Amino acid sequence: MLHYAIVFLVIALIAAVLGFGGIAGASAGIAKILFLVFLVLFIVSLVFGRKKL
């Protein structure tokens, strides 16, 4: 999931350099959403992974 967030971030940066504002904004938005989902899943896995008895 983090891989996809980084890919969309790179796409957004390339599109911003080339002047495609709409595509850059959309890709940046997708990258933010994927990064947040990854972060939440990572935190959840840390919390529930430590409860081994």
Coordinates of N, CA, C and O in Angstrom, one line a residue:
M1 N 0.8 -1.2 0.0 CA 0.0 0.0 0.0 C 0.9 1.2 0.0 O 0.6 2.2 -0.7
L2 N 1.9 1.2 0.8 CA 2.8 2.4 0.8 C 3.5 2.5 -0.6 O 3.7 3.7 -1.0
H3 N 3.7 1.4 -1.3 CA 4.3 1.5 -2.6 C 3.4 2.3 -3.5 O 3.8 3.2 -4.3
Y4 N 2.1 2.0 -3.5 CA 1.1 2.7 -4.3 C 1.1 4.2 -4.0 O 0.9 5.1 -4.9
A5 N 1.1 4.5 -2.7 CA 1.1 5.9 -2.3 C 2.3 6.7 -2.9 O 2.2 7.8 -3.4
I6 N 3.5 6.0 -2.8 CA 4.7 6.6 -3.4 C 4.6 6.8 -4.9 O 5.0 7.8 -5.4
V7 N 4.0 5.8 -5.6 CA 3.9 5.9 -7.0 C 3.0 7.0 -7.4 O 3.3 7.8 -8.3
F8 N 1.9 7.2 -6.7 CA 1.0 8.3 -7.0 C 1.6 9.6 -6.7 O 1.4 10.6 -7.3
L9 N 2.4 9.7 -5.6 CA 3.1 10.9 -5.3 C 4.1 11.3 -6.4 O 4.2 12.5 -6.8
V10 N 4.8 10.3 -6.9 CA 5.8 10.6 -8.0 C 5.0 11.1 -9.3 O 5.4 12.0 -10.0
I11 N 3.9 10.4 -9.6 CA 3.1 10.8 -10.7 C 2.6 12.3 -10.5 O 2.6 13.1 -11.5
A12 N 2.2 12.6 -9.3 CA 1.8 14.0 -9.0 C 2.9 15.0 -9.2 O 2.7 16.1 -9.8
L13 N 4.1 14.6 -8.8 CA 5.2 15.5 -8.9 C 5.6 15.7 -10.4 O 5.9 16.8 -10.8
I14 N 5.6 14.6 -11.2 CA 5.9 14.7 -12.6 C 4.8 15.6 -13.3 O 5.1 16.4 -14.1
A15 N 3.6 15.3 -13.0 CA 2.5 16.1 -13.6 C 2.6 17.6 -13.2 O 2.3 18.4 -14.1
A16 N 2.9 17.9 -12.0 CA 3.1 19.3 -11.6 C 4.2 20.0 -12.3 O 4.0 21.1 -12.7
V17 N 5.3 19.3 -12.5 CA 6.4 19.9 -13.3 C 6.0 20.1 -14.7 O 6.4 21.2 -15.3
L18 N 5.3 19.2 -15.3 CA 4.8 19.4 -16.7 C 3.7 20.3 -16.9 O 3.3 20.7 -18.0
G19 N 3.0 20.7 -15.8 CA 2.0 21.7 -15.8 C 0.6 21.2 -15.9 O -0.4 21.9 -16.3
F20 N 0.4 19.9 -15.6 CA -1.0 19.3 -15.7 C -1.5 19.4 -14.3 O -1.4 18.5 -13.4
G21 N -2.2 20.5 -14.0 CA -2.7 20.8 -12.6 C -3.8 19.8 -12.1 O -3.7 19.4 -11.0
G22 N -4.7 19.5 -13.0 CA -5.8 18.6 -12.6 C -5.3 17.2 -12.3 O -5.7 16.6 -11.2
I23 N -4.4 16.7 -13.1 CA -3.8 15.3 -12.9 C -3.0 15.3 -11.6 O -3.0 14.4 -10.8
A24 N -2.2 16.4 -11.5 CA -1.3 16.5 -10.3 C -2.1 16.5 -9.0 O -1.8 15.9 -8.0
G25 N -3.2 17.3 -9.0 CA -4.0 17.4 -7.8 C -4.7 16.1 -7.5 O -4.8 15.7 -6.3
A26 N -5.2 15.4 -8.5 CA -5.9 14.1 -8.3 C -4.9 13.1 -7.8 O -5.2 12.3 -6.9
S27 N -3.7 13.0 -8.4 CA -2.7 12.0 -8.0 C -2.2 12.3 -6.6 O -2.0 11.4 -5.8
A28 N -2.0 13.6 -6.2 CA -1.6 14.0 -4.9 C -2.7 13.6 -3.9 O -2.4 13.1 -2.8
G29 N -4.0 13.8 -4.2 CA -5.1 13.4 -3.3 C -5.1 11.9 -3.1 O -5.3 11.4 -2.0
I30 N -4.9 11.1 -4.2 CA -4.9 9.7 -4.0 C -3.7 9.2 -3.2 O -3.8 8.3 -2.3
A31 N -2.6 9.9 -3.4 CA -1.4 9.5 -2.6 C -1.6 9.8 -1.1 O -1.2 9.0 -0.2
K32 N -2.3 10.9 -0.8 CA -2.5 11.3 0.6 C -3.5 10.2 1.2 O -3.3 9.8 2.4
I33 N -4.5 9.9 0.5 CA -5.5 8.9 1.0 C -4.8 7.5 1.3 O -5.0 6.9 2.3
L34 N -4.0 7.1 0.3 CA -3.4 5.8 0.4 C -2.4 5.8 1.6 O -2.2 4.8 2.3
F35 N -1.7 6.9 1.8 CA -0.7 7.0 2.8 C -1.4 7.0 4.2 O -1.0 6.3 5.1
L36 N -2.6 7.6 4.3 CA -3.3 7.6 5.6 C -3.9 6.2 5.9 O -3.8 5.8 7.0
V37 N -4.4 5.5 4.8 CA -4.8 4.2 5.0 C -3.7 3.3 5.5 O -3.9 2.5 6.4
F38 N -2.5 3.4 4.8 CA -1.4 2.6 5.2 C -1.0 2.9 6.6 O -0.7 2.0 7.4
L39 N -1.0 4.2 7.0 CA -0.6 4.5 8.4 C -1.6 4.0 9.4 O -1.1 3.4 10.4
V40 N -2.9 4.0 9.1 CA -3.9 3.5 10.1 C -3.7 1.9 10.2 O -3.7 1.4 11.3
L41 N -3.5 1.3 9.0 CA -3.3 -0.2 9.1 C -2.0 -0.6 9.8 O -2.0 -1.6 10.5
F42 N -1.0 0.2 9.7 CA 0.3 0.0 10.3 C 0.1 0.1 11.8 O 0.6 -0.8 12.6
I43 N -0.6 1.1 12.3 CA -0.8 1.3 13.7 C -1.7 0.2 14.3 O -1.4 -0.3 15.4
V44 N -2.7 -0.1 13.6 CA -3.6 -1.2 14.0 C -2.8 -2.5 14.2 O -3.0 -3.3 15.1
S45 N -2.0 -2.8 13.2 CA -1.2 -4.1 13.2 C -0.2 -4.0 14.4 O 0.1 -5.1 15.0
L46 N 0.4 -2.9 14.7 CA 1.3 -2.8 15.8 C 0.5 -3.0 17.2 O 1.0 -3.7 18.0
V47 N -0.7 -2.4 17.3 CA -1.4 -2.6 18.5 C -1.9 -4.0 18.7 O -1.7 -4.6 19.8
F48 N -2.4 -4.6 17.7 CA -3.0 -6.0 17.9 C -1.9 -7.0 17.8 O -2.1 -8.1 18.2
G49 N -0.7 -6.7 17.2 CA 0.4 -7.7 17.1 C 1.1 -7.9 18.4 O 1.7 -8.9 18.6
R50 N 1.0 -6.9 19.3 CA 1.7 -7.0 20.6 C 0.9 -7.7 21.6 O 1.4 -7.9 22.7
K51 N -0.3 -8.1 21.4 CA -1.2 -8.7 22.4 C -1.1 -10.2 22.4 O -2.0 -10.9 22.7
K52 N 0.1 -10.8 22.1 CA 0.3 -12.2 22.1 C 0.7 -12.6 23.5 O 1.5 -12.0 24.2
L53 N 0.0 -13.6 24.0 CA 0.2 -14.1 25.4 C 1.0 -15.4 25.5 O 0.8 -16.3 24.8

